[in-house]
mmCIF file of C-alpha atoms in Angstrom:
data_model
loop_
_atom_site.group_PDB
_atom_site.id
_atom_site.type_symbol
_atom_site.label_atom_id
_atom_site.label_comp_id
_atom_site.label_asym_id
_atom_site.label_seq_id
_atom_site.Cartn_x
_atom_site.Cartn_y
_atom_site.Cartn_z
ATOM 1 C CA MET A 1 -13.744 3.587 -18.825
ATOM 2 C CA PRO A 2 -10.726 3.277 -16.475
ATOM 3 C CA ARG A 3 -11.327 4.284 -12.908
ATOM 4 C CA PRO A 4 -8.888 6.466 -10.991
ATOM 5 C CA LYS A 5 -9.155 3.896 -8.175
ATOM 6 C CA GLY A 6 -7.591 1.279 -10.476
ATOM 7 C CA LEU A 7 -4.648 3.535 -11.220
ATOM 8 C CA LEU A 8 -4.173 4.174 -7.514
ATOM 9 C CA LEU A 9 -4.256 0.438 -6.833
ATOM 10 C CA LEU A 10 -1.581 -0.132 -9.475
ATOM 11 C CA THR A 11 0.622 2.468 -7.821
ATOM 12 C CA ALA A 12 -0.035 0.940 -4.393
ATOM 13 C CA VAL A 13 0.867 -2.573 -5.579
ATOM 14 C CA VAL A 14 4.225 -1.459 -6.944
ATOM 15 C CA CYS A 15 5.045 0.759 -3.972
ATOM 16 C CA CYS A 16 4.090 -1.901 -1.406
ATOM 17 C CA ALA A 17 6.145 -4.498 -3.207
ATOM 18 C CA ALA A 18 9.134 -2.151 -3.180
ATOM 19 C CA VAL A 19 8.722 -1.450 0.548
ATOM 20 C CA LEU A 20 8.276 -5.131 1.402
ATOM 21 C CA THR A 21 11.415 -5.965 -0.546
ATOM 22 C CA GLY A 22 13.340 -3.761 1.872
ATOM 23 C CA CYS A 23 11.826 -5.570 4.907
ATOM 24 C CA SER A 24 13.230 -8.952 4.045
ATOM 25 C CA ASP A 25 15.941 -10.631 6.084
ATOM 26 C CA ASP A 26 17.387 -11.916 2.810
ATOM 27 C CA ASP A 27 18.756 -8.747 1.172
ATOM 28 C CA THR A 28 21.105 -10.446 -1.254
ATOM 29 C CA PRO A 29 21.273 -8.862 -4.710
ATOM 30 C CA SER A 30 19.446 -11.826 -6.227
ATOM 31 C CA SER A 31 16.610 -11.714 -3.663
ATOM 32 C CA VAL A 32 16.137 -7.979 -4.128
ATOM 33 C CA SER A 33 16.240 -8.395 -7.909
ATOM 34 C CA SER A 34 13.733 -11.241 -7.741
ATOM 35 C CA ALA A 35 11.324 -9.238 -5.592
ATOM 36 C CA ALA A 36 11.629 -6.217 -7.872
ATOM 37 C CA GLY A 37 10.951 -8.458 -10.860
ATOM 38 C CA GLU A 38 7.832 -9.806 -9.165
ATOM 39 C CA ALA A 39 6.632 -6.257 -8.446
ATOM 40 C CA VAL A 40 7.098 -5.266 -12.091
ATOM 41 C CA ALA A 41 5.281 -8.431 -13.252
ATOM 42 C CA SER A 42 2.406 -7.652 -10.891
ATOM 43 C CA ALA A 43 2.231 -4.040 -12.086
ATOM 44 C CA THR A 44 2.298 -5.184 -15.709
ATOM 45 C CA ALA A 45 -0.572 -7.601 -15.117
ATOM 46 C CA LYS A 46 -2.571 -4.912 -13.302
ATOM 47 C CA ALA A 47 -1.960 -2.436 -16.149
ATOM 48 C CA GLY A 48 -3.179 -5.018 -18.663
ATOM 49 C CA ARG A 49 -6.366 -5.621 -16.682
ATOM 50 C CA GLU A 50 -6.968 -1.889 -16.366
ATOM 51 C CA LEU A 51 -6.680 -1.373 -20.123
ATOM 52 C CA ASP A 52 -8.772 -4.467 -20.867
ATOM 53 C CA GLU A 53 -11.635 -2.962 -18.815
ATOM 54 C CA ILE A 54 -12.067 -0.146 -21.335
ATOM 55 C CA LYS A 55 -15.140 -0.928 -23.418
ATOM 56 C CA SER A 56 -15.229 0.162 -27.079
ATOM 57 C CA GLY A 57 -11.601 1.241 -26.915
ATOM 58 C CA VAL A 58 -9.485 1.463 -30.050
ATOM 59 C CA ASP A 59 -5.782 0.516 -30.215
ATOM 60 C CA VAL A 60 -3.955 3.761 -31.073
ATOM 61 C CA ARG A 61 -0.299 3.191 -30.231
ATOM 62 C CA SER A 62 0.673 5.011 -33.423
ATOM 63 C CA ASP A 63 -1.193 8.147 -32.245
ATOM 64 C CA VAL A 64 0.821 8.386 -29.009
ATOM 65 C CA LYS A 65 4.361 9.757 -28.802
ATOM 66 C CA LEU A 66 6.791 10.005 -25.911
ATOM 67 C CA ALA A 67 9.359 12.743 -25.332
ATOM 68 C CA GLU A 68 12.843 11.988 -24.033
ATOM 69 C CA PRO A 69 12.686 10.605 -20.500
ATOM 70 C CA GLY A 70 14.011 12.636 -17.613
ATOM 71 C CA LYS A 71 13.931 12.607 -13.817
ATOM 72 C CA ASP A 72 11.914 14.659 -11.367
ATOM 73 C CA ASN A 73 13.150 16.189 -8.094
ATOM 74 C CA ASP A 74 12.470 12.886 -6.288
ATOM 75 C CA GLY A 75 14.705 10.935 -8.694
ATOM 76 C CA ARG A 76 11.799 9.185 -10.382
ATOM 77 C CA ALA A 77 11.822 8.717 -14.133
ATOM 78 C CA THR A 78 9.349 10.865 -16.053
ATOM 79 C CA VAL A 79 8.280 11.199 -19.658
ATOM 80 C CA GLU A 80 5.791 13.491 -21.375
ATOM 81 C CA ILE A 81 3.080 11.730 -23.373
ATOM 82 C CA THR A 82 1.420 13.379 -26.379
ATOM 83 C CA ALA A 83 -1.780 11.786 -27.680
ATOM 84 C CA ALA A 84 -3.230 12.866 -31.040
ATOM 85 C CA ASN A 85 -7.004 12.628 -31.389
ATOM 86 C CA THR A 86 -7.672 11.990 -35.059
ATOM 87 C CA THR A 87 -11.456 11.688 -34.616
ATOM 88 C CA ASP A 88 -14.214 14.272 -34.981
ATOM 89 C CA SER A 89 -15.204 14.225 -31.284
ATOM 90 C CA SER A 90 -13.506 14.585 -27.904
ATOM 91 C CA LYS A 91 -11.762 11.394 -26.709
ATOM 92 C CA SER A 92 -9.620 10.189 -23.832
ATOM 93 C CA PHE A 93 -6.587 7.930 -23.941
ATOM 94 C CA ALA A 94 -5.221 5.311 -21.531
ATOM 95 C CA VAL A 95 -1.517 4.775 -22.146
ATOM 96 C CA GLN A 96 0.720 2.063 -20.687
ATOM 97 C CA VAL A 97 4.289 3.320 -20.463
ATOM 98 C CA ASP A 98 7.077 0.815 -19.844
ATOM 99 C CA PHE A 99 10.269 2.142 -18.265
ATOM 100 C CA THR A 100 13.179 -0.057 -19.394
ATOM 101 C CA ASP A 101 16.933 -0.262 -19.083
ATOM 102 C CA THR A 102 19.202 -0.038 -22.129
ATOM 103 C CA SER A 103 18.863 -3.808 -22.680
ATOM 104 C CA GLY A 104 15.066 -3.555 -22.851
ATOM 105 C CA ASN A 105 14.430 -5.103 -19.424
ATOM 106 C CA ARG A 106 11.290 -3.688 -17.841
ATOM 107 C CA LEU A 107 12.028 -1.652 -14.695
ATOM 108 C CA ASP A 108 8.564 -0.218 -14.037
ATOM 109 C CA VAL A 109 5.129 0.125 -15.628
ATOM 110 C CA VAL A 110 2.522 2.877 -15.306
ATOM 111 C CA VAL A 111 -0.837 3.616 -16.913
ATOM 112 C CA VAL A 112 -1.619 7.270 -17.532
ATOM 113 C CA THR A 113 -4.881 8.819 -18.704
ATOM 114 C CA VAL A 114 -4.892 11.727 -21.143
ATOM 115 C CA SER A 115 -8.449 13.021 -20.692
ATOM 116 C CA GLY A 116 -10.766 14.999 -22.920
ATOM 117 C CA VAL A 117 -8.602 15.573 -25.986
ATOM 118 C CA ALA A 118 -10.602 17.732 -28.414
ATOM 119 C CA ALA A 119 -11.271 16.577 -31.974
ATOM 120 C CA ASP A 120 -8.223 16.892 -34.240
ATOM 121 C CA LYS A 121 -6.085 18.153 -31.309
ATOM 122 C CA THR A 122 -3.378 16.725 -29.081
ATOM 123 C CA GLY A 123 -3.347 16.297 -25.340
ATOM 124 C CA THR A 124 -0.443 15.775 -22.971
ATOM 125 C CA ALA A 125 0.215 14.101 -19.649
ATOM 126 C CA THR A 126 3.300 13.024 -17.738
ATOM 127 C CA ALA A 127 4.123 9.439 -16.828
ATOM 128 C CA ARG A 128 6.129 9.050 -13.617
ATOM 129 C CA SER A 129 7.769 5.865 -12.403
ATOM 130 C CA ASN A 130 6.575 4.451 -9.095
ATOM 131 C CA ARG A 131 10.065 4.504 -7.609
ATOM 132 C CA GLU A 132 13.576 5.767 -8.305
ATOM 133 C CA LEU A 133 15.177 4.008 -11.259
ATOM 134 C CA SER A 134 18.950 3.866 -11.582
ATOM 135 C CA GLY A 135 21.037 3.965 -14.721
ATOM 136 C CA GLU A 136 19.930 5.078 -18.150
ATOM 137 C CA VAL A 137 16.159 4.716 -18.459
ATOM 138 C CA LYS A 138 14.304 4.352 -21.730
ATOM 139 C CA THR A 139 10.547 4.495 -22.263
ATOM 140 C CA GLU A 140 8.113 2.941 -24.681
ATOM 141 C CA VAL A 141 4.386 2.919 -25.291
ATOM 142 C CA ALA A 142 3.399 -0.673 -24.589
ATOM 143 C CA ARG A 143 -0.325 -0.098 -25.185
ATOM 144 C CA ALA A 144 -2.562 2.859 -25.921
ATOM 145 C CA VAL A 145 -6.333 2.842 -26.071
ATOM 146 C CA ARG A 146 -8.599 5.687 -27.240
ATOM 147 C CA TYR A 147 -12.110 5.739 -25.868
#
């Protein structure tokens, strides 16, 4: 079962990497881009580990849908997640949402838990990027696990 601490660590890794990028003496576009790419790679790896920790989880990407992405008041990308529980008992879902640009390049990664979805019902949660994302942002369900 994923631990909230793991989700907080994922957020901290991405945020710290973004802050440290701004502290560099080498603020060329390529250095900033490289550091951002490293932060996204680190967040992606952390998300994978978090989902891999779920014991007896079932891959259910097809049971998870995303609404159209938007932005919150802080300029961060958001998207509503809807998870359909097709079982006969209450289940929770861990969903990895990738925020991408129009070319499919990953800009950010988050893992969101949709907890306690009743049998044959849907549950919702909102995924929020770890930082402001510029340009047109798309979203996709990279992984979804029901447990």
